[in-house]
PDB file of N, CA and C in Angstrom:
ATOM      1  N   MET A   1     135.008  61.887 101.815  1.00 80.00           N
ATOM      2  CA  MET A   1     134.628  61.415 100.437  1.00 80.00           C
ATOM      3  C   MET A   1     133.180  61.788 100.176  1.00 80.00           C
ATOM      4  N   TRP A   2     132.962  62.327  99.021  1.00 86.00           N
ATOM      5  CA  TRP A   2     131.572  62.712  98.620  1.00 86.00           C
ATOM      6  C   TRP A   2     130.940  61.594  97.816  1.00 86.00           C
ATOM      7  N   MET A   3     129.710  61.335  98.112  1.00 88.00           N
ATOM      8  CA  MET A   3     128.957  60.302  97.335  1.00 88.00           C
ATOM      9  C   MET A   3     127.791  61.026  96.658  1.00 88.00           C
ATOM     10  N   ILE A   4     127.652  60.775  95.417  1.00 90.00           N
ATOM     11  CA  ILE A   4     126.618  61.415  94.620  1.00 90.00           C
ATOM     12  C   ILE A   4     125.594  60.340  94.216  1.00 90.00           C
ATOM     13  N   PHE A   5     124.345  60.593  94.523  1.00 89.00           N
ATOM     14  CA  PHE A   5     123.304  59.671  94.196  1.00 89.00           C
ATOM     15  C   PHE A   5     122.417  60.327  93.121  1.00 89.00           C
ATOM     16  N   ALA A   6     122.287  59.707  91.992  1.00 90.00           N
ATOM     17  CA  ALA A   6     121.463  60.265  90.937  1.00 90.00           C
ATOM     18  C   ALA A   6     120.039  59.781  91.172  1.00 90.00           C
ATOM     19  N   ARG A   7     119.112  60.740  91.093  1.00 90.00           N
ATOM     20  CA  ARG A   7     117.710  60.337  91.187  1.00 90.00           C
ATOM     21  C   ARG A   7     117.063  60.330  89.828  1.00 90.00           C
ATOM     22  N   ALA A   8     116.048  59.486  89.729  1.00 90.00           N
ATOM     23  CA  ALA A   8     115.298  59.415  88.475  1.00 90.00           C
ATOM     24  C   ALA A   8     114.470  60.733  88.356  1.00 90.00           C
ATOM     25  N   PRO A   9     114.320  61.200  87.148  1.00 87.00           N
ATOM     26  CA  PRO A   9     113.503  62.421  86.972  1.00 87.00           C
ATOM     27  C   PRO A   9     112.039  62.160  87.345  1.00 87.00           C
ATOM     28  N   ARG A  10     111.382  63.168  87.838  1.00 87.00           N
ATOM     29  CA  ARG A  10     109.966  63.046  88.232  1.00 87.00           C
ATOM     30  C   ARG A  10     109.141  62.783  86.981  1.00 87.00           C
ATOM     31  N   PRO A  11     108.188  61.937  87.077  1.00 90.00           N
ATOM     32  CA  PRO A  11     107.292  61.687  85.927  1.00 90.00           C
ATOM     33  C   PRO A  11     106.424  62.888  85.590  1.00 90.00           C
ATOM     34  N   ASP A  12     106.019  62.979  84.402  1.00 88.00           N
ATOM     35  CA  ASP A  12     105.139  64.087  83.983  1.00 88.00           C
ATOM     36  C   ASP A  12     103.809  64.014  84.699  1.00 88.00           C
ATOM     37  N   ALA A  13     103.278  65.126  85.021  1.00 86.00           N
ATOM     38  CA  ALA A  13     101.939  65.208  85.712  1.00 86.00           C
ATOM     39  C   ALA A  13     100.865  64.827  84.749  1.00 86.00           C
ATOM     40  N   ARG A  14      99.772  64.301  85.272  1.00 87.00           N
ATOM     41  CA  ARG A  14      98.641  63.990  84.370  1.00 87.00           C
ATOM     42  C   ARG A  14      97.997  65.228  83.857  1.00 87.00           C
ATOM     43  N   HIS A  15      97.498  65.145  82.688  1.00 85.00           N
ATOM     44  CA  HIS A  15      96.786  66.348  82.071  1.00 85.00           C
ATOM     45  C   HIS A  15      95.300  66.194  82.322  1.00 85.00           C
ATOM     46  N   TRP A  16      94.626  67.256  82.763  1.00 87.00           N
ATOM     47  CA  TRP A  16      93.232  67.287  82.932  1.00 87.00           C
ATOM     48  C   TRP A  16      92.710  68.653  82.476  1.00 87.00           C
ATOM     49  N   PRO A  17      91.422  68.712  82.127  1.00 92.00           N
ATOM     50  CA  PRO A  17      90.919  69.982  81.608  1.00 92.00           C
ATOM     51  C   PRO A  17      91.036  71.082  82.679  1.00 92.00           C
ATOM     52  N   GLY A  18      91.504  72.223  82.249  1.00 91.00           N
ATOM     53  CA  GLY A  18      91.690  73.354  83.125  1.00 91.00           C
ATOM     54  C   GLY A  18      92.981  73.418  83.869  1.00 91.00           C
ATOM     55  N   ARG A  19      93.824  72.403  83.744  1.00 92.00           N
ATOM     56  CA  ARG A  19      95.069  72.382  84.412  1.00 92.00           C
ATOM     57  C   ARG A  19      96.047  73.518  83.983  1.00 92.00           C
ATOM     58  N   ARG A  20      96.061  73.803  82.738  1.00 94.00           N
ATOM     59  CA  ARG A  20      96.935  74.834  82.203  1.00 94.00           C
ATOM     60  C   ARG A  20      96.539  76.193  82.763  1.00 94.00           C
ATOM     61  N   MET A  21      95.287  76.560  82.831  1.00 95.00           N
ATOM     62  CA  MET A  21      94.852  77.882  83.300  1.00 95.00           C
ATOM     63  C   MET A  21      95.090  77.943  84.837  1.00 95.00           C
ATOM     64  N   LEU A  22      94.752  76.886  85.546  1.00 95.00           N
ATOM     65  CA  LEU A  22      94.965  76.876  86.987  1.00 95.00           C
ATOM     66  C   LEU A  22      96.445  76.998  87.330  1.00 95.00           C
ATOM     67  N   ALA A  23      97.284  76.322  86.518  1.00 95.00           N
ATOM     68  CA  ALA A  23      98.735  76.351  86.739  1.00 95.00           C
ATOM     69  C   ALA A  23      99.241  77.807  86.463  1.00 95.00           C
ATOM     70  N   LEU A  24      98.697  78.479  85.475  1.00 96.00           N
ATOM     71  CA  LEU A  24      99.134  79.889  85.209  1.00 96.00           C
ATOM     72  C   LEU A  24      98.756  80.764  86.354  1.00 96.00           C
ATOM     73  N   ILE A  25      97.523  80.585  86.939  1.00 96.00           N
ATOM     74  CA  ILE A  25      97.134  81.377  88.048  1.00 96.00           C
ATOM     75  C   ILE A  25      98.036  81.146  89.259  1.00 96.00           C
ATOM     76  N   ASP A  26      98.334  79.874  89.505  1.00 95.00           N
ATOM     77  CA  ASP A  26      99.191  79.513  90.650  1.00 95.00           C
ATOM     78  C   ASP A  26     100.576  80.047  90.411  1.00 95.00           C
ATOM     79  N   ALA A  27     101.088  79.988  89.185  1.00 95.00           N
ATOM     80  CA  ALA A  27     102.444  80.379  88.886  1.00 95.00           C
ATOM     81  C   ALA A  27     102.653  81.886  89.074  1.00 95.00           C
ATOM     82  N   VAL A  28     101.644  82.671  88.750  1.00 96.00           N
ATOM     83  CA  VAL A  28     101.794  84.126  88.821  1.00 96.00           C
ATOM     84  C   VAL A  28     101.354  84.672  90.210  1.00 96.00           C
ATOM     85  N   ALA A  29     100.469  83.998  90.889  1.00 95.00           N
ATOM     86  CA  ALA A  29      99.914  84.470  92.137  1.00 95.00           C
ATOM     87  C   ALA A  29     100.985  84.549  93.253  1.00 95.00           C
ATOM     88  N   TRP A  30     101.828  83.519  93.363  1.00 93.00           N
ATOM     89  CA  TRP A  30     102.797  83.537  94.499  1.00 93.00           C
ATOM     90  C   TRP A  30     103.876  84.583  94.351  1.00 93.00           C
ATOM     91  N   PRO A  31     104.489  84.786  93.191  1.00 95.00           N
ATOM     92  CA  PRO A  31     105.434  85.900  93.125  1.00 95.00           C
ATOM     93  C   PRO A  31     104.770  87.289  93.264  1.00 95.00           C
ATOM     94  N   THR A  32     103.503  87.354  92.756  1.00 96.00           N
ATOM     95  CA  THR A  32     102.756  88.629  92.910  1.00 96.00           C
ATOM     96  C   THR A  32     102.480  88.885  94.393  1.00 96.00           C
ATOM     97  N   ALA A  33     102.079  87.905  95.123  1.00 94.00           N
ATOM     98  CA  ALA A  33     101.807  88.065  96.563  1.00 94.00           C
ATOM     99  C   ALA A  33     103.044  88.479  97.306  1.00 94.00           C
ATOM    100  N   LEU A  34     104.169  87.879  96.913  1.00 94.00           N
ATOM    101  CA  LEU A  34     105.461  88.197  97.549  1.00 94.00           C
ATOM    102  C   LEU A  34     105.850  89.657  97.227  1.00 94.00           C
ATOM    103  N   ALA A  35     105.628  90.084  96.011  1.00 96.00           N
ATOM    104  CA  ALA A  35     105.942  91.461  95.629  1.00 96.00           C
ATOM    105  C   ALA A  35     105.032  92.476  96.360  1.00 96.00           C
ATOM    106  N   VAL A  36     103.770  92.145  96.482  1.00 96.00           N
ATOM    107  CA  VAL A  36     102.853  93.021  97.220  1.00 96.00           C
ATOM    108  C   VAL A  36     103.257  93.093  98.694  1.00 96.00           C
ATOM    109  N   GLY A  37     103.619  91.972  99.288  1.00 94.00           N
ATOM    110  CA  GLY A  37     104.099  91.964 100.651  1.00 94.00           C
ATOM    111  C   GLY A  37     105.389  92.783 100.829  1.00 94.00           C
ATOM    112  N   LEU A  38     106.209  92.708  99.824  1.00 94.00           N
ATOM    113  CA  LEU A  38     107.498  93.436  99.828  1.00 94.00           C
ATOM    114  C   LEU A  38     107.222  94.953  99.784  1.00 94.00           C
ATOM    115  N   MET A  39     106.277  95.326  98.972  1.00 93.00           N
ATOM    116  CA  MET A  39     105.922  96.792  98.855  1.00 93.00           C
ATOM    117  C   MET A  39     105.272  97.328 100.087  1.00 93.00           C
ATOM    118  N   GLN A  40     104.641  96.458 100.906  1.00 94.00           N
ATOM    119  CA  GLN A  40     103.913  96.886 102.072  1.00 94.00           C
ATOM    120  C   GLN A  40     104.817  96.930 103.334  1.00 94.00           C
ATOM    121  N   LEU A  41     106.079  96.664 103.188  1.00 91.00           N
ATOM    122  CA  LEU A  41     106.995  96.658 104.330  1.00 91.00           C
ATOM    123  C   LEU A  41     107.027  98.124 104.891  1.00 91.00           C
ATOM    124  N   PRO A  42     107.068  98.257 106.241  1.00 92.00           N
ATOM    125  CA  PRO A  42     107.079  99.597 106.804  1.00 92.00           C
ATOM    126  C   PRO A  42     108.414 100.334 106.729  1.00 92.00           C
ATOM    127  N   VAL A  43     109.425  99.644 106.298  1.00 92.00           N
ATOM    128  CA  VAL A  43     110.786 100.245 106.255  1.00 92.00           C
ATOM    129  C   VAL A  43     111.144 100.480 104.758  1.00 92.00           C
ATOM    130  N   GLN A  44     112.099 101.408 104.557  1.00 92.00           N
ATOM    131  CA  GLN A  44     112.586 101.654 103.190  1.00 92.00           C
ATOM    132  C   GLN A  44     113.558 100.509 102.815  1.00 92.00           C
ATOM    133  N   THR A  45     113.259  99.865 101.718  1.00 89.00           N
ATOM    134  CA  THR A  45     114.120  98.762 101.270  1.00 89.00           C
ATOM    135  C   THR A  45     115.230  99.197 100.315  1.00 89.00           C
ATOM    136  N   GLY A  46     115.055 100.335  99.681  1.00 91.00           N
ATOM    137  CA  GLY A  46     116.100 100.877  98.836  1.00 91.00           C
ATOM    138  C   GLY A  46     116.336  99.986  97.591  1.00 91.00           C
ATOM    139  N   VAL A  47     117.638  99.823  97.279  1.00 95.00           N
ATOM    140  CA  VAL A  47     118.042  99.091  96.111  1.00 95.00           C
ATOM    141  C   VAL A  47     117.720  97.595  96.268  1.00 95.00           C
ATOM    142  N   ILE A  48     117.818  97.069  97.483  1.00 94.00           N
ATOM    143  CA  ILE A  48     117.521  95.633  97.729  1.00 94.00           C
ATOM    144  C   ILE A  48     116.018  95.380  97.378  1.00 94.00           C
ATOM    145  N   GLY A  49     115.161  96.288  97.752  1.00 93.00           N
ATOM    146  CA  GLY A  49     113.744  96.142  97.445  1.00 93.00           C
ATOM    147  C   GLY A  49     113.482  96.106  95.952  1.00 93.00           C
ATOM    148  N   GLN A  50     114.181  96.952  95.216  1.00 95.00           N
ATOM    149  CA  GLN A  50     114.053  97.005  93.769  1.00 95.00           C
ATOM    150  C   GLN A  50     114.563  95.709  93.123  1.00 95.00           C
ATOM    151  N   VAL A  51     115.672  95.187  93.629  1.00 96.00           N
ATOM    152  CA  VAL A  51     116.213  93.937  93.102  1.00 96.00           C
ATOM    153  C   VAL A  51     115.233  92.816  93.412  1.00 96.00           C
ATOM    154  N   LEU A  52     114.677  92.763  94.618  1.00 96.00           N
ATOM    155  CA  LEU A  52     113.730  91.708  94.961  1.00 96.00           C
ATOM    156  C   LEU A  52     112.447  91.801  94.162  1.00 96.00           C
ATOM    157  N   LEU A  53     112.000  92.990  93.846  1.00 96.00           N
ATOM    158  CA  LEU A  53     110.823  93.145  92.986  1.00 96.00           C
ATOM    159  C   LEU A  53     111.086  92.685  91.532  1.00 96.00           C
ATOM    160  N   ALA A  54     112.298  92.980  91.074  1.00 97.00           N
ATOM    161  CA  ALA A  54     112.666  92.478  89.727  1.00 97.00           C
ATOM    162  C   ALA A  54     112.784  90.964  89.762  1.00 97.00           C
ATOM    163  N   ALA A  55     113.277  90.358  90.826  1.00 97.00           N
ATOM    164  CA  ALA A  55     113.386  88.917  90.946  1.00 97.00           C
ATOM    165  C   ALA A  55     111.981  88.291  90.994  1.00 97.00           C
ATOM    166  N   CYS A  56     111.027  89.010  91.685  1.00 96.00           N
ATOM    167  CA  CYS A  56     109.639  88.490  91.686  1.00 96.00           C
ATOM    168  C   CYS A  56     109.032  88.531  90.276  1.00 96.00           C
ATOM    169  N   LEU A  57     109.314  89.556  89.552  1.00 97.00           N
ATOM    170  CA  LEU A  57     108.825  89.675  88.183  1.00 97.00           C
ATOM    171  C   LEU A  57     109.441  88.557  87.261  1.00 97.00           C
ATOM    172  N   LEU A  58     110.728  88.386  87.378  1.00 98.00           N
ATOM    173  CA  LEU A  58     111.384  87.301  86.641  1.00 98.00           C
ATOM    174  C   LEU A  58     110.854  85.938  87.010  1.00 98.00           C
ATOM    175  N   ALA A  59     110.618  85.717  88.284  1.00 96.00           N
ATOM    176  CA  ALA A  59     110.093  84.365  88.739  1.00 96.00           C
ATOM    177  C   ALA A  59     108.673  84.225  88.190  1.00 96.00           C
ATOM    178  N   ALA A  60     107.860  85.256  88.176  1.00 96.00           N
ATOM    179  CA  ALA A  60     106.485  85.144  87.669  1.00 96.00           C
ATOM    180  C   ALA A  60     106.489  84.837  86.184  1.00 96.00           C
ATOM    181  N   VAL A  61     107.386  85.456  85.434  1.00 97.00           N
ATOM    182  CA  VAL A  61     107.462  85.207  83.984  1.00 97.00           C
ATOM    183  C   VAL A  61     107.968  83.763  83.721  1.00 97.00           C
ATOM    184  N   ARG A  62     108.996  83.346  84.447  1.00 96.00           N
ATOM    185  CA  ARG A  62     109.526  82.020  84.258  1.00 96.00           C
ATOM    186  C   ARG A  62     108.534  80.965  84.644  1.00 96.00           C
ATOM    187  N   ARG A  63     107.861  81.121  85.771  1.00 95.00           N
ATOM    188  CA  ARG A  63     106.928  80.141  86.221  1.00 95.00           C
ATOM    189  C   ARG A  63     105.689  80.136  85.282  1.00 95.00           C
ATOM    190  N   GLY A  64     105.280  81.336  84.815  1.00 96.00           N
ATOM    191  CA  GLY A  64     104.166  81.405  83.884  1.00 96.00           C
ATOM    192  C   GLY A  64     104.440  80.712  82.571  1.00 96.00           C
ATOM    193  N   TRP A  65     105.661  80.854  82.123  1.00 96.00           N
ATOM    194  CA  TRP A  65     106.074  80.216  80.857  1.00 96.00           C
ATOM    195  C   TRP A  65     106.019  78.656  81.032  1.00 96.00           C
ATOM    196  N   ARG A  66     106.544  78.254  82.140  1.00 94.00           N
ATOM    197  CA  ARG A  66     106.521  76.762  82.414  1.00 94.00           C
ATOM    198  C   ARG A  66     105.085  76.266  82.580  1.00 94.00           C
ATOM    199  N   ALA A  67     104.251  77.018  83.210  1.00 94.00           N
ATOM    200  CA  ALA A  67     102.833  76.599  83.435  1.00 94.00           C
ATOM    201  C   ALA A  67     102.089  76.507  82.083  1.00 94.00           C
ATOM    202  N   LEU A  68     102.439  77.404  81.178  1.00 94.00           N
ATOM    203  CA  LEU A  68     101.747  77.416  79.888  1.00 94.00           C
ATOM    204  C   LEU A  68     102.310  76.414  78.879  1.00 94.00           C
ATOM    205  N   PHE A  69     103.618  76.398  78.755  1.00 94.00           N
ATOM    206  CA  PHE A  69     104.251  75.701  77.663  1.00 94.00           C
ATOM    207  C   PHE A  69     104.941  74.365  78.053  1.00 94.00           C
ATOM    208  N   ALA A  70     105.181  74.155  79.330  1.00 91.00           N
ATOM    209  CA  ALA A  70     105.764  72.906  79.812  1.00 91.00           C
ATOM    210  C   ALA A  70     104.888  72.424  80.941  1.00 91.00           C
ATOM    211  N   ASN A  71     103.621  72.370  80.725  1.00 90.00           N
ATOM    212  CA  ASN A  71     102.664  72.102  81.799  1.00 90.00           C
ATOM    213  C   ASN A  71     102.819  70.784  82.427  1.00 90.00           C
ATOM    214  N   ALA A  72     103.337  69.796  81.747  1.00 90.00           N
ATOM    215  CA  ALA A  72     103.550  68.487  82.348  1.00 90.00           C
ATOM    216  C   ALA A  72     104.599  68.482  83.448  1.00 90.00           C
ATOM    217  N   GLN A  73     105.550  69.410  83.361  1.00 89.00           N
ATOM    218  CA  GLN A  73     106.586  69.531  84.415  1.00 89.00           C
ATOM    219  C   GLN A  73     106.262  70.494  85.536  1.00 89.00           C
ATOM    220  N   TYR A  74     105.181  71.262  85.371  1.00 89.00           N
ATOM    221  CA  TYR A  74     104.810  72.256  86.418  1.00 89.00           C
ATOM    222  C   TYR A  74     104.222  71.568  87.633  1.00 89.00           C
ATOM    223  N   ARG A  75     104.696  71.908  88.767  1.00 89.00           N
ATOM    224  CA  ARG A  75     104.159  71.486  90.065  1.00 89.00           C
ATOM    225  C   ARG A  75     103.481  72.623  90.795  1.00 89.00           C
ATOM    226  N   PHE A  76     102.308  72.441  91.275  1.00 90.00           N
ATOM    227  CA  PHE A  76     101.561  73.501  91.937  1.00 90.00           C
ATOM    228  C   PHE A  76     102.198  73.862  93.277  1.00 90.00           C
ATOM    229  N   THR A  77     102.450  75.130  93.462  1.00 89.00           N
ATOM    230  CA  THR A  77     103.027  75.615  94.691  1.00 89.00           C
ATOM    231  C   THR A  77     101.975  75.662  95.793  1.00 89.00           C
ATOM    232  N   SER A  78     100.751  75.966  95.470  1.00 88.00           N
ATOM    233  CA  SER A  78      99.681  76.060  96.460  1.00 88.00           C
ATOM    234  C   SER A  78      99.509  74.752  97.175  1.00 88.00           C
ATOM    235  N   ALA A  79      99.593  73.628  96.476  1.00 86.00           N
ATOM    236  CA  ALA A  79      99.436  72.339  97.087  1.00 86.00           C
ATOM    237  C   ALA A  79     100.613  72.054  98.104  1.00 86.00           C
ATOM    238  N   GLY A  80     101.763  72.497  97.807  1.00 87.00           N
ATOM    239  CA  GLY A  80     102.868  72.294  98.711  1.00 87.00           C
ATOM    240  C   GLY A  80     102.878  73.177  99.937  1.00 87.00           C
ATOM    241  N   ILE A  81     102.188  74.331  99.782  1.00 88.00           N
ATOM    242  CA  ILE A  81     102.066  75.264 100.944  1.00 88.00           C
ATOM    243  C   ILE A  81     100.812  74.962 101.788  1.00 88.00           C
ATOM    244  N   ALA A  82      99.718  74.521 101.128  1.00 86.00           N
ATOM    245  CA  ALA A  82      98.470  74.357 101.804  1.00 86.00           C
ATOM    246  C   ALA A  82      98.532  73.213 102.825  1.00 86.00           C
ATOM    247  N   ALA A  83      99.229  72.138 102.516  1.00 88.00           N
ATOM    248  CA  ALA A  83      99.294  70.976 103.453  1.00 88.00           C
ATOM    249  C   ALA A  83      99.967  71.357 104.809  1.00 88.00           C
ATOM    250  N   PRO A  84     101.157  71.974 104.817  1.00 91.00           N
ATOM    251  CA  PRO A  84     101.687  72.335 106.083  1.00 91.00           C
ATOM    252  C   PRO A  84     100.887  73.410 106.840  1.00 91.00           C
ATOM    253  N   LEU A  85     100.241  74.327 106.075  1.00 91.00           N
ATOM    254  CA  LEU A  85      99.431  75.335 106.743  1.00 91.00           C
ATOM    255  C   LEU A  85      98.199  74.701 107.379  1.00 91.00           C
ATOM    256  N   ALA A  86      97.626  73.749 106.695  1.00 93.00           N
ATOM    257  CA  ALA A  86      96.419  73.020 107.221  1.00 93.00           C
ATOM    258  C   ALA A  86      96.896  72.274 108.547  1.00 93.00           C
ATOM    259  N   LEU A  87      97.997  71.650 108.494  1.00 94.00           N
ATOM    260  CA  LEU A  87      98.519  70.960 109.667  1.00 94.00           C
ATOM    261  C   LEU A  87      98.733  71.924 110.825  1.00 94.00           C
ATOM    262  N   LEU A  88      99.293  73.082 110.569  1.00 95.00           N
ATOM    263  CA  LEU A  88      99.477  74.097 111.643  1.00 95.00           C
ATOM    264  C   LEU A  88      98.137  74.623 112.177  1.00 95.00           C
ATOM    265  N   LEU A  89      97.212  74.830 111.253  1.00 95.00           N
ATOM    266  CA  LEU A  89      95.837  75.296 111.735  1.00 95.00           C
ATOM    267  C   LEU A  89      95.161  74.198 112.556  1.00 95.00           C
ATOM    268  N   ALA A  90      95.269  72.961 112.176  1.00 95.00           N
ATOM    269  CA  ALA A  90      94.669  71.888 112.960  1.00 95.00           C
ATOM    270  C   ALA A  90      95.340  71.780 114.317  1.00 95.00           C
ATOM    271  N   PHE A  91      96.664  71.919 114.397  1.00 95.00           N
ATOM    272  CA  PHE A  91      97.399  71.874 115.626  1.00 95.00           C
ATOM    273  C   PHE A  91      96.968  73.039 116.534  1.00 95.00           C
ATOM    274  N   GLY A  92      96.818  74.244 115.965  1.00 95.00           N
ATOM    275  CA  GLY A  92      96.391  75.409 116.750  1.00 95.00           C
ATOM    276  C   GLY A  92      94.971  75.206 117.281  1.00 95.00           C
ATOM    277  N   ALA A  93      94.082  74.582 116.466  1.00 95.00           N
ATOM    278  CA  ALA A  93      92.706  74.371 116.923  1.00 95.00           C
ATOM    279  C   ALA A  93      92.704  73.329 118.082  1.00 95.00           C
ATOM    280  N   LEU A  94      93.565  72.304 117.908  1.00 94.00           N
ATOM    281  CA  LEU A  94      93.635  71.337 119.072  1.00 94.00           C
ATOM    282  C   LEU A  94      94.158  71.969 120.327  1.00 94.00           C
ATOM    283  N   LEU A  95      95.105  72.907 120.164  1.00 94.00           N
ATOM    284  CA  LEU A  95      95.635  73.575 121.375  1.00 94.00           C
ATOM    285  C   LEU A  95      94.592  74.472 121.987  1.00 94.00           C
ATOM    286  N   LYS A  96      93.782  75.126 121.167  1.00 93.00           N
ATOM    287  CA  LYS A  96      92.722  75.978 121.646  1.00 93.00           C
ATOM    288  C   LYS A  96      91.644  75.131 122.384  1.00 93.00           C
ATOM    289  N   ILE A  97      91.371  73.968 121.873  1.00 93.00           N
ATOM    290  CA  ILE A  97      90.385  73.096 122.515  1.00 93.00           C
ATOM    291  C   ILE A  97      90.930  72.545 123.839  1.00 93.00           C
ATOM    292  N   ALA A  98      92.208  72.211 123.859  1.00 89.00           N
ATOM    293  CA  ALA A  98      92.840  71.648 125.069  1.00 89.00           C
ATOM    294  C   ALA A  98      92.959  72.670 126.187  1.00 89.00           C
ATOM    295  N   ALA A  99      93.082  73.930 125.865  1.00 77.00           N
ATOM    296  CA  ALA A  99      93.245  74.990 126.898  1.00 77.00           C
ATOM    297  C   ALA A  99      91.978  75.419 127.555  1.00 77.00           C
TER     298      ALA A  99
END
């Protein structure tokens, strides 16, 4: 038997000066970084690489649109990635100190 639980929608984010521009930078930077990394691969990606580049472009446009025009619903990707990376860096520093 499947049970479905409905969650309440996330509340809108608070608006502060500069949020829209910072959200646009965050929205476009991650797909761009992924596309640059994809182009730097040492192997030939062929058609799959072209499709992934197009997907990166579409993701950047969609995320940019949301960052500009639906800013209250935009969630920063950098904040979600920075916390686990900071935890890993701290763990690595502790391992280096312990060794």
